[in-house]
PDB file of N, CA, C and O in Angstrom:
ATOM      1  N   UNK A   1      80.407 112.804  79.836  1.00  0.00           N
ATOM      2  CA  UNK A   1      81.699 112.203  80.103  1.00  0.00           C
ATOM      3  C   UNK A   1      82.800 112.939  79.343  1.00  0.00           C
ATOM      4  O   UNK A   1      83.896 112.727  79.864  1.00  0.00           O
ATOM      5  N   UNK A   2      82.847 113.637  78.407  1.00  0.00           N
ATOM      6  CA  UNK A   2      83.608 114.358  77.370  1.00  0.00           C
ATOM      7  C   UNK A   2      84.183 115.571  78.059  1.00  0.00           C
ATOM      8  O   UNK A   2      85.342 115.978  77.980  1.00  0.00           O
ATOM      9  N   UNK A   3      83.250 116.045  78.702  1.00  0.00           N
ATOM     10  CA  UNK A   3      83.677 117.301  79.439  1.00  0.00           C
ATOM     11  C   UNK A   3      84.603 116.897  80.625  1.00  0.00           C
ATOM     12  O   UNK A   3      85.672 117.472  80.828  1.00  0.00           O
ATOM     13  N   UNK A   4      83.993 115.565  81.635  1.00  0.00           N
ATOM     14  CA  UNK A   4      84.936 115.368  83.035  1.00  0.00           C
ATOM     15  C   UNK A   4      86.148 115.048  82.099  1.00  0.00           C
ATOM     16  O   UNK A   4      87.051 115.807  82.450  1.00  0.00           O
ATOM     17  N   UNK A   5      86.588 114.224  81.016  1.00  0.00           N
ATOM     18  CA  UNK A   5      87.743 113.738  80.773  1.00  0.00           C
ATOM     19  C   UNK A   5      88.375 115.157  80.139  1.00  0.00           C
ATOM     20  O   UNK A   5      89.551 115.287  80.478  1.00  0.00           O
ATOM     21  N   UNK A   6      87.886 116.232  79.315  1.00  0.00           N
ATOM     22  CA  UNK A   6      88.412 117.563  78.822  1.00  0.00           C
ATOM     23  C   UNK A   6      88.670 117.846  80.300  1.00  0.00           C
ATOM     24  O   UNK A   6      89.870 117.602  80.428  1.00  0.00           O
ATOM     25  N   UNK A   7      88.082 118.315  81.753  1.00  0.00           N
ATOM     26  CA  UNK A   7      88.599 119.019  82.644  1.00  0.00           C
ATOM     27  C   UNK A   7      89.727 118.025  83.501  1.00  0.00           C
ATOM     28  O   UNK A   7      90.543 118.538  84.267  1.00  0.00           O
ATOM     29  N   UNK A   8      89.667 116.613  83.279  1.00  0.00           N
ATOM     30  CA  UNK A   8      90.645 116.122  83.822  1.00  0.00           C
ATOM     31  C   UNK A   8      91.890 115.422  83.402  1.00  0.00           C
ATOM     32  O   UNK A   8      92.908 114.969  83.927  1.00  0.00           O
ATOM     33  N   UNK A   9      91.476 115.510  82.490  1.00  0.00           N
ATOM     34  CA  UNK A   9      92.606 114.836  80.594  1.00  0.00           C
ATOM     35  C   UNK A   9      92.451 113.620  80.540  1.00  0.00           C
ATOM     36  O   UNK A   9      91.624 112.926  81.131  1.00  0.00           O
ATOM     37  N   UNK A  10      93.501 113.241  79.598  1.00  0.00           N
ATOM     38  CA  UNK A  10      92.793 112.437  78.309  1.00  0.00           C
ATOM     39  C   UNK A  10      93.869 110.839  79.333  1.00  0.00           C
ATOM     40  O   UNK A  10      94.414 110.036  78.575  1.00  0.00           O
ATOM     41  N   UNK A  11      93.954 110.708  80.138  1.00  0.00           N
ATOM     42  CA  UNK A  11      94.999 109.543  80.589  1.00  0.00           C
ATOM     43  C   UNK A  11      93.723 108.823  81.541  1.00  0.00           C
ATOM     44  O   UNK A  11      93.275 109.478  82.482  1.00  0.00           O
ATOM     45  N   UNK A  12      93.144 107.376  81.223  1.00  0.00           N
ATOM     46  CA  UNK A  12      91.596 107.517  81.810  1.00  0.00           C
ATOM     47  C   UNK A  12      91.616 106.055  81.115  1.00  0.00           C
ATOM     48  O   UNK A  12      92.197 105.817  80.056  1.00  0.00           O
ATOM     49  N   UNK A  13      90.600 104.746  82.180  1.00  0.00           N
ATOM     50  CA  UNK A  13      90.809 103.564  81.932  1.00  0.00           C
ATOM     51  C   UNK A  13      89.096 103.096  81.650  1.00  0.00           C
ATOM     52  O   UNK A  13      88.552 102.844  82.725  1.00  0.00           O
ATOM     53  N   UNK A  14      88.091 102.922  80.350  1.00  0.00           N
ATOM     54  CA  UNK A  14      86.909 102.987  80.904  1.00  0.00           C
ATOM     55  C   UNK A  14      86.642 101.454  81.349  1.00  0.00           C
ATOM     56  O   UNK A  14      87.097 100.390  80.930  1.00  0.00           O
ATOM     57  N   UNK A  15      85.731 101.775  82.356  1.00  0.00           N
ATOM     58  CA  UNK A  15      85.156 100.020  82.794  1.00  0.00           C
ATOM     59  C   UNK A  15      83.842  99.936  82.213  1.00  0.00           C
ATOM     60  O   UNK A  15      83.095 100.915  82.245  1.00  0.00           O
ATOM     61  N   UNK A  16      83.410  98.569  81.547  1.00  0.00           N
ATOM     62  CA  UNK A  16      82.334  98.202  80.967  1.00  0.00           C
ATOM     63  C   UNK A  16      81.203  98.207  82.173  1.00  0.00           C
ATOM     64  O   UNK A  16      81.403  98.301  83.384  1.00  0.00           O
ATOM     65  N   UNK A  17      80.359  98.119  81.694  1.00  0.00           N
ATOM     66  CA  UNK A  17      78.977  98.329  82.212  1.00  0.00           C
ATOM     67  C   UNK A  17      77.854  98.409  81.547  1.00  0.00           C
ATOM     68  O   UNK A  17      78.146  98.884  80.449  1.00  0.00           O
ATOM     69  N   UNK A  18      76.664  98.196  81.608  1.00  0.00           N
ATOM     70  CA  UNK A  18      75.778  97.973  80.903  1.00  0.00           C
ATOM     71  C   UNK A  18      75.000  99.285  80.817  1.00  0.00           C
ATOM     72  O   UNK A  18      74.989  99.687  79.654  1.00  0.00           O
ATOM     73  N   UNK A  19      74.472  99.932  81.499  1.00  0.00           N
ATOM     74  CA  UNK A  19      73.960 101.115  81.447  1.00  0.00           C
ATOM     75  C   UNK A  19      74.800 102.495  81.771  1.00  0.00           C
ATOM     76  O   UNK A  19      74.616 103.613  81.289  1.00  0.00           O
ATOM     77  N   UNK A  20      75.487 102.197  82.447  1.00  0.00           N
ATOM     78  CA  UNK A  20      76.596 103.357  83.454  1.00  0.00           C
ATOM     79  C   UNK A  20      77.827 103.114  82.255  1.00  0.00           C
ATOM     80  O   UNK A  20      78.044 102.246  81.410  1.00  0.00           O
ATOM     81  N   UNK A  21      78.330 104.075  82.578  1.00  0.00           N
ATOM     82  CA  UNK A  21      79.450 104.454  82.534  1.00  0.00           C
ATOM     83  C   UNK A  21      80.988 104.605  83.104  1.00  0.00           C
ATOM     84  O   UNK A  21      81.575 105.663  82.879  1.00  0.00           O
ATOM     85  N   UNK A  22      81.330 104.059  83.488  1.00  0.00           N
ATOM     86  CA  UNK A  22      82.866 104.208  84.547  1.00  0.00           C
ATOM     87  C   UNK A  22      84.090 104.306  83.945  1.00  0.00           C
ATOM     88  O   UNK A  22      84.489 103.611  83.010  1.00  0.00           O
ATOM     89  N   UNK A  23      84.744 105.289  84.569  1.00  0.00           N
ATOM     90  CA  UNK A  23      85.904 105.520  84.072  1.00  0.00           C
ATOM     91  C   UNK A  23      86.963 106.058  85.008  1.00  0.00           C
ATOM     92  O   UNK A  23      86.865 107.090  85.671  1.00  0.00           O
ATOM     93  N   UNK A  24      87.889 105.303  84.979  1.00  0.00           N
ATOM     94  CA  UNK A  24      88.940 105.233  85.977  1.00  0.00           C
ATOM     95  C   UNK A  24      90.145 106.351  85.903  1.00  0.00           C
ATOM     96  O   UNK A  24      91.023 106.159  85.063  1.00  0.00           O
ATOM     97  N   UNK A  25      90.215 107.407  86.672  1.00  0.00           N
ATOM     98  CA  UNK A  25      91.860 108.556  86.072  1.00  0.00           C
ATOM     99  C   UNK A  25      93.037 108.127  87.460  1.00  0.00           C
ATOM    100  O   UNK A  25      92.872 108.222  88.676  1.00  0.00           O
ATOM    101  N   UNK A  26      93.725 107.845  86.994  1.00  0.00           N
ATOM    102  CA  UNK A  26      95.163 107.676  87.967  1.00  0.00           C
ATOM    103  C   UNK A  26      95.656 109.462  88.527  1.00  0.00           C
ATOM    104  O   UNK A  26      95.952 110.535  88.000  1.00  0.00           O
ATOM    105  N   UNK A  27      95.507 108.918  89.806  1.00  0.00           N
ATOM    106  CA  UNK A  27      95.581 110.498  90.367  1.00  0.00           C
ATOM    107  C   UNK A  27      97.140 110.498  90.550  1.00  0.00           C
ATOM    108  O   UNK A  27      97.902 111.323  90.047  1.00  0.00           O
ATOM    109  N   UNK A  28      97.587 109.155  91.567  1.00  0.00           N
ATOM    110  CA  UNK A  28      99.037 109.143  91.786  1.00  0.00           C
ATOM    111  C   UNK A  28      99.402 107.908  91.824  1.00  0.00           C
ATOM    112  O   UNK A  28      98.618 107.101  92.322  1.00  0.00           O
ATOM    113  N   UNK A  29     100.897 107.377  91.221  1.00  0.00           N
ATOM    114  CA  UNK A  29     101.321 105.742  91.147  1.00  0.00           C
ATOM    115  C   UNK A  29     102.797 106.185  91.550  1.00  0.00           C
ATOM    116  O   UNK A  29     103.614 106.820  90.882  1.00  0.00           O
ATOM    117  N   UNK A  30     102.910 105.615  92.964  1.00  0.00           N
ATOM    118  CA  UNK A  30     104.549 105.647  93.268  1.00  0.00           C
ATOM    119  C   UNK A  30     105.527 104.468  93.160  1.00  0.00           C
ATOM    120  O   UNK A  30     105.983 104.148  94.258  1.00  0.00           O
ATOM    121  N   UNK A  31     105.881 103.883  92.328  1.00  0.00           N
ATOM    122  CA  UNK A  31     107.132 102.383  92.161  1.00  0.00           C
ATOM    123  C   UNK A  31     108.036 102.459  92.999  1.00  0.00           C
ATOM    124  O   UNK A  31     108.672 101.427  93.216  1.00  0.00           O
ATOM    125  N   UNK A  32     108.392 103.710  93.747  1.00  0.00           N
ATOM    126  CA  UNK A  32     109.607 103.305  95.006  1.00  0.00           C
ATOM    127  C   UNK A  32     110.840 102.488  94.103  1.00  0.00           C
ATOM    128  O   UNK A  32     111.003 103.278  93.174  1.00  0.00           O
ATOM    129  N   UNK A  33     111.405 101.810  93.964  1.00  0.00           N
ATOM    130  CA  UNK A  33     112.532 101.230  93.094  1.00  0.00           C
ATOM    131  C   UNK A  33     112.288 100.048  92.452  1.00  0.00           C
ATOM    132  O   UNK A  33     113.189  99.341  92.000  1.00  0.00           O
ATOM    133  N   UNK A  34     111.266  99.823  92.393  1.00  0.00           N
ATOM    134  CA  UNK A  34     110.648  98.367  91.271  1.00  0.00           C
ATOM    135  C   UNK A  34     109.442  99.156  90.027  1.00  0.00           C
ATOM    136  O   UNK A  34     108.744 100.168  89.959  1.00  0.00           O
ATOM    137  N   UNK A  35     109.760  97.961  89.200  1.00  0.00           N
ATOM    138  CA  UNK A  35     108.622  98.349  88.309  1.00  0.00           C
ATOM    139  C   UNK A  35     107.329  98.359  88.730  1.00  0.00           C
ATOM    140  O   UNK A  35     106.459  98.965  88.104  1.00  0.00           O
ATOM    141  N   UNK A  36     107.126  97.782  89.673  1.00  0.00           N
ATOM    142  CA  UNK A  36     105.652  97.481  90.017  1.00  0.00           C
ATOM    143  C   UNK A  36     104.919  98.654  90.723  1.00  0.00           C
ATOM    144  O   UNK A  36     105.456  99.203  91.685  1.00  0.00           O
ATOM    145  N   UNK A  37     103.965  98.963  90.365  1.00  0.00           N
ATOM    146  CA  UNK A  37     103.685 100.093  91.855  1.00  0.00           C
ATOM    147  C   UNK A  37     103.025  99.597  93.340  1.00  0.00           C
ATOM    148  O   UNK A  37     102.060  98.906  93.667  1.00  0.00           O
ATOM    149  N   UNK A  38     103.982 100.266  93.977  1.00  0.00           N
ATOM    150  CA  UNK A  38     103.916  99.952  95.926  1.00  0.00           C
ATOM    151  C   UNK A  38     102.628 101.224  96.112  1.00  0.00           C
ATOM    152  O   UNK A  38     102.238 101.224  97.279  1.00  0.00           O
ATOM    153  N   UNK A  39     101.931 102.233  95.283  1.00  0.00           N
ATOM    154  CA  UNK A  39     101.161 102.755  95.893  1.00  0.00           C
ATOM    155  C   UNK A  39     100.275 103.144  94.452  1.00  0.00           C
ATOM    156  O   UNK A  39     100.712 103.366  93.323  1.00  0.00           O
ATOM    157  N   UNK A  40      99.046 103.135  94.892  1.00  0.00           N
ATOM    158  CA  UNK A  40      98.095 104.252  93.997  1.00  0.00           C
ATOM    159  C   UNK A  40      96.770 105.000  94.068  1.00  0.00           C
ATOM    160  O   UNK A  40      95.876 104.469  94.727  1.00  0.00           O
ATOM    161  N   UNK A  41      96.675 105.466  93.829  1.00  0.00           N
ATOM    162  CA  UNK A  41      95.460 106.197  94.072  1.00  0.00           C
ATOM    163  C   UNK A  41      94.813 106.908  92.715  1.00  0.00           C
ATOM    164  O   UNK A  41      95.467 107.527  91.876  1.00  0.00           O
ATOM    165  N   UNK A  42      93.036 106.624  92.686  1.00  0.00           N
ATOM    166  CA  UNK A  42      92.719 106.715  91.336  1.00  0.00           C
ATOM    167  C   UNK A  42      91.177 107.580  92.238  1.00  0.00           C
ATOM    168  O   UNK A  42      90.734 107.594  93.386  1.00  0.00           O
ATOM    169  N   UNK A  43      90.758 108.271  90.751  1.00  0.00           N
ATOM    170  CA  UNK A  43      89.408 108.232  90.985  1.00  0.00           C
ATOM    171  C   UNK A  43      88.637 107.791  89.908  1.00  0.00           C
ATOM    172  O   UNK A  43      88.931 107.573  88.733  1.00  0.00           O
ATOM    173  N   UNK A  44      87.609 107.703  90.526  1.00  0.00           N
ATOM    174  CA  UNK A  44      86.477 106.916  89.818  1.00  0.00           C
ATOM    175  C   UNK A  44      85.212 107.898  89.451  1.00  0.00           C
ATOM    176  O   UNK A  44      84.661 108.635  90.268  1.00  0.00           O
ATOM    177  N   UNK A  45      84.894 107.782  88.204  1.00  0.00           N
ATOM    178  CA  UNK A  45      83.486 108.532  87.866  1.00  0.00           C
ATOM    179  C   UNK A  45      82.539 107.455  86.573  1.00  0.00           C
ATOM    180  O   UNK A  45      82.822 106.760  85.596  1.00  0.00           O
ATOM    181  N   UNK A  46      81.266 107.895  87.368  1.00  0.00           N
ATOM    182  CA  UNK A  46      80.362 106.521  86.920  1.00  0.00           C
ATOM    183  C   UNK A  46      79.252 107.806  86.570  1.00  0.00           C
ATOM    184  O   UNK A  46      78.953 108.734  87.322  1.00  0.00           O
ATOM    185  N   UNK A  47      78.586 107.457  84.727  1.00  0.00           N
ATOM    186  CA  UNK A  47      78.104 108.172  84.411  1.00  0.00           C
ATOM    187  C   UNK A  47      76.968 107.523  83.598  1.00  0.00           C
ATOM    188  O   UNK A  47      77.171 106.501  82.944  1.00  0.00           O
ATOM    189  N   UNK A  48      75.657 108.191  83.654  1.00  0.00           N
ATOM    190  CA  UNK A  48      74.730 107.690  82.686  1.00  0.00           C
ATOM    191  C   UNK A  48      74.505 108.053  81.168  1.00  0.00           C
ATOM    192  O   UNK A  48      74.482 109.148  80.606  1.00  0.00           O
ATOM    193  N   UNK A  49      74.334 106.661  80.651  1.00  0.00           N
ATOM    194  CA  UNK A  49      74.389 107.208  79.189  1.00  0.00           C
ATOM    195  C   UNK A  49      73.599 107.107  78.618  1.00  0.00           C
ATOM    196  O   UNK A  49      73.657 106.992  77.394  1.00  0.00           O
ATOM    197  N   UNK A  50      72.466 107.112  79.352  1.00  0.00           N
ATOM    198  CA  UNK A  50      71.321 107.813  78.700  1.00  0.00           C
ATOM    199  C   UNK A  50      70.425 109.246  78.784  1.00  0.00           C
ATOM    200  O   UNK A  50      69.692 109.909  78.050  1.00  0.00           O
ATOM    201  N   UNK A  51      70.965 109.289  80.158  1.00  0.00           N
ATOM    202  CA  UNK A  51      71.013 110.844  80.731  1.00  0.00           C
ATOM    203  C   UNK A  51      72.293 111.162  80.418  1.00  0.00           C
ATOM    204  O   UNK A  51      71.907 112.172  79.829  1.00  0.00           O
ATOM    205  N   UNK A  52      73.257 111.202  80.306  1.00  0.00           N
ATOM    206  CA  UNK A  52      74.241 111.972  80.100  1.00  0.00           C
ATOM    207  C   UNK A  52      74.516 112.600  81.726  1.00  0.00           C
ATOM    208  O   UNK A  52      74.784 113.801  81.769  1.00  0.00           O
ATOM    209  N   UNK A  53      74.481 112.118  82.572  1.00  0.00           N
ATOM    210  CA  UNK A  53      74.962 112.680  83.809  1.00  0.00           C
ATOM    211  C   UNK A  53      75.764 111.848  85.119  1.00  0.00           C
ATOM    212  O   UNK A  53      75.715 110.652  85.403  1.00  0.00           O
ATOM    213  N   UNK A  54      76.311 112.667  85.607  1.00  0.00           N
ATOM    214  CA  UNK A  54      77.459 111.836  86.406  1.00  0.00           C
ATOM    215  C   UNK A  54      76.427 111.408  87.560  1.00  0.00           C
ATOM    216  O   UNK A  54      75.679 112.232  88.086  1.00  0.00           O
ATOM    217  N   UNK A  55      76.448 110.158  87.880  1.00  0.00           N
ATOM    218  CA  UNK A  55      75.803 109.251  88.840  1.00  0.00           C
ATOM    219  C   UNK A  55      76.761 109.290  90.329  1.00  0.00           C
ATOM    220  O   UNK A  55      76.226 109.312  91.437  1.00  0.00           O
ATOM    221  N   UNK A  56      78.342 109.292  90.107  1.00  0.00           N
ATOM    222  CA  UNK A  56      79.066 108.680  91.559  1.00  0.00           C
ATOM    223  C   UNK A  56      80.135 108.933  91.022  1.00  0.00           C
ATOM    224  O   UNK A  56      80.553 108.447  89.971  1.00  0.00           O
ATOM    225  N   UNK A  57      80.830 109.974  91.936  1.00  0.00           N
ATOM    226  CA  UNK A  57      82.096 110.297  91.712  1.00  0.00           C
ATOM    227  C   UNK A  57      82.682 109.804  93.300  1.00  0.00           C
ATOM    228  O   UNK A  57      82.268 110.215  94.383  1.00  0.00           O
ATOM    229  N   UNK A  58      83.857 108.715  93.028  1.00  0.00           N
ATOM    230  CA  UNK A  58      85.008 107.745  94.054  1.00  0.00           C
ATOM    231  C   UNK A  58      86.409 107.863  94.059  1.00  0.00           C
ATOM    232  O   UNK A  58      86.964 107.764  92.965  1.00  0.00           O
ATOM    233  N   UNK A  59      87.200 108.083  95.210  1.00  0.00           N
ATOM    234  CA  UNK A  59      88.451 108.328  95.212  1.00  0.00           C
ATOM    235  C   UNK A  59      88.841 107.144  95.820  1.00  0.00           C
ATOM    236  O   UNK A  59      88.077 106.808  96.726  1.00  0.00           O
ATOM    237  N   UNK A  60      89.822 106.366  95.611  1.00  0.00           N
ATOM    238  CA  UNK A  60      89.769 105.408  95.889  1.00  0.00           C
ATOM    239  C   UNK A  60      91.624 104.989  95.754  1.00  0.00           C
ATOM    240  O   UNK A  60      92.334 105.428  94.850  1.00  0.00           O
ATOM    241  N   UNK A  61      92.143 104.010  96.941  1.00  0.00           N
ATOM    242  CA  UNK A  61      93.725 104.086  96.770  1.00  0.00           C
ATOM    243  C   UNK A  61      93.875 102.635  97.453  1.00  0.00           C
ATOM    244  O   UNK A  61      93.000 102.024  98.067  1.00  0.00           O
ATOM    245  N   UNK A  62      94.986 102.298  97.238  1.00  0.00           N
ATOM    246  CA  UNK A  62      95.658 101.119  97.403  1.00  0.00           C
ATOM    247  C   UNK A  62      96.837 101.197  98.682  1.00  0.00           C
ATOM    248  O   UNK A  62      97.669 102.103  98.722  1.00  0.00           O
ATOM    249  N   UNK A  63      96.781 100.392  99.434  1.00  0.00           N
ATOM    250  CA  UNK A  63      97.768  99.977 100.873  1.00  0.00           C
ATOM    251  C   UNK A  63      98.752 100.698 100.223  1.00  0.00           C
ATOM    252  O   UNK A  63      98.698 100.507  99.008  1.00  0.00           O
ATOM    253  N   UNK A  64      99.684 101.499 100.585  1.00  0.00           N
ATOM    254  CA  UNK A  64     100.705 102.222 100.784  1.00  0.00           C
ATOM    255  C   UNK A  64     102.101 101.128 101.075  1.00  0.00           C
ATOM    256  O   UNK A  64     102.586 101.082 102.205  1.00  0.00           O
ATOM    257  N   UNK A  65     102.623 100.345 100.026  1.00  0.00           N
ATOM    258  CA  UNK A  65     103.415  99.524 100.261  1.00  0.00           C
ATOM    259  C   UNK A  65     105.208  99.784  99.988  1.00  0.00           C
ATOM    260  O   UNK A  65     106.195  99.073  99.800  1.00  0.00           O
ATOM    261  N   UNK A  66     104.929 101.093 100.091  1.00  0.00           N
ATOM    262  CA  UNK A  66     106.774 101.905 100.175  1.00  0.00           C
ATOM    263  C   UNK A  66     107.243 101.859 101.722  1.00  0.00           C
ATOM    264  O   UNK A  66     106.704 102.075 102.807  1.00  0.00           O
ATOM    265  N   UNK A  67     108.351 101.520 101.327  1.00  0.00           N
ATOM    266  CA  UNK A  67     109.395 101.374 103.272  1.00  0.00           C
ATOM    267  C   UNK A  67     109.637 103.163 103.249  1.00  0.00           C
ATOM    268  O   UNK A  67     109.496 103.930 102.297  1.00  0.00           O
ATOM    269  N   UNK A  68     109.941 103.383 104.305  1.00  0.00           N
ATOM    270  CA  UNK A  68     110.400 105.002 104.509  1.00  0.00           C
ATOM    271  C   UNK A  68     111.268 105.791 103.332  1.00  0.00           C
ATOM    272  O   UNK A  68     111.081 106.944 102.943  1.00  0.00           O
ATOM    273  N   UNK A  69     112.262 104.853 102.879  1.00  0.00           N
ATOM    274  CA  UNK A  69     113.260 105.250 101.759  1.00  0.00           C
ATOM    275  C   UNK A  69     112.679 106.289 100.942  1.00  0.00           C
ATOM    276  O   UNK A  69     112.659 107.501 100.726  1.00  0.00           O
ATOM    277  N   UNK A  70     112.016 104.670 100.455  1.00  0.00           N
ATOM    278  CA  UNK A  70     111.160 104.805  98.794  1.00  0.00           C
ATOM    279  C   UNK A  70     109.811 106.219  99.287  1.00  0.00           C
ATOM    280  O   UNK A  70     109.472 107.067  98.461  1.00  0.00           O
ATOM    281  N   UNK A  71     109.388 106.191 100.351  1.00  0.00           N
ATOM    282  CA  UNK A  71     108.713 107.244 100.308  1.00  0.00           C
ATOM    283  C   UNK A  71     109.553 108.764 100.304  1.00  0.00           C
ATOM    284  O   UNK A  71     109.064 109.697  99.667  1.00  0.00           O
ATOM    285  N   UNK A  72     110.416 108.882 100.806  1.00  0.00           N
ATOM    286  CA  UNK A  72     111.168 110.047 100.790  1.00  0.00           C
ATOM    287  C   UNK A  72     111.266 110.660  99.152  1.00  0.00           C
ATOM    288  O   UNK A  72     110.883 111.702  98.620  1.00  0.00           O
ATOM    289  N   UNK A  73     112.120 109.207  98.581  1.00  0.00           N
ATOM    290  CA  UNK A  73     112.713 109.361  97.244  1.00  0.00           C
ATOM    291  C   UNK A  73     111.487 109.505  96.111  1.00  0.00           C
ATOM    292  O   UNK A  73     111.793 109.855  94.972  1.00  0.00           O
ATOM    293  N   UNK A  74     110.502 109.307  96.352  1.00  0.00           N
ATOM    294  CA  UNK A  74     109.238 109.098  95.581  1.00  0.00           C
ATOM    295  C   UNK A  74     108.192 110.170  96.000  1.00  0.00           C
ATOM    296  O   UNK A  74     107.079 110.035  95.491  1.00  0.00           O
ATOM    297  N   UNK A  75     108.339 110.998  96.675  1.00  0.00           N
ATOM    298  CA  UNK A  75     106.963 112.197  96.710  1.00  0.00           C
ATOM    299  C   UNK A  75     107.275 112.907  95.891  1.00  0.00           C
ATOM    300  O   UNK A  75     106.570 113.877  95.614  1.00  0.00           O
TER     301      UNK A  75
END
């Protein structure tokens, strides 16, 4: 896991688990004109820690909730 987070940096959310490993990196978060974010997209890597090896690597994103504007002004 030391190495995926060195090749993908250090900004990374881990999720508990009992044997595995998961850890969440924010690929892209667009707010369009609110604080909240209207879009995101993350990936996911789930690793064993007792092998030390990556089990399931997931890309994974959220409904696209920007009107045309906010997408223009936000890519």
């Amino acid at each position: 896991m030391d190495s995926v987070v060195n090749l993908l940096g250090v900004e990374y959310y881990p999720m508990k688990s009992d044997l595995n490993r998961k850890v969440l990196f924010t690929i892209k978060e667009s707010y369009g004109f609110d604080i909240d974010p209207l879009y995101s997209s993350y990936l996911i890597v789930e690793t064993d820690t007792i092998t030390k090896t990556v089990l399931n690597v997931e890309f994974t994103e959220t409904e696209d909730k920007r009107n045309l504007i906010e997408k223009m002004f936000t890519e």
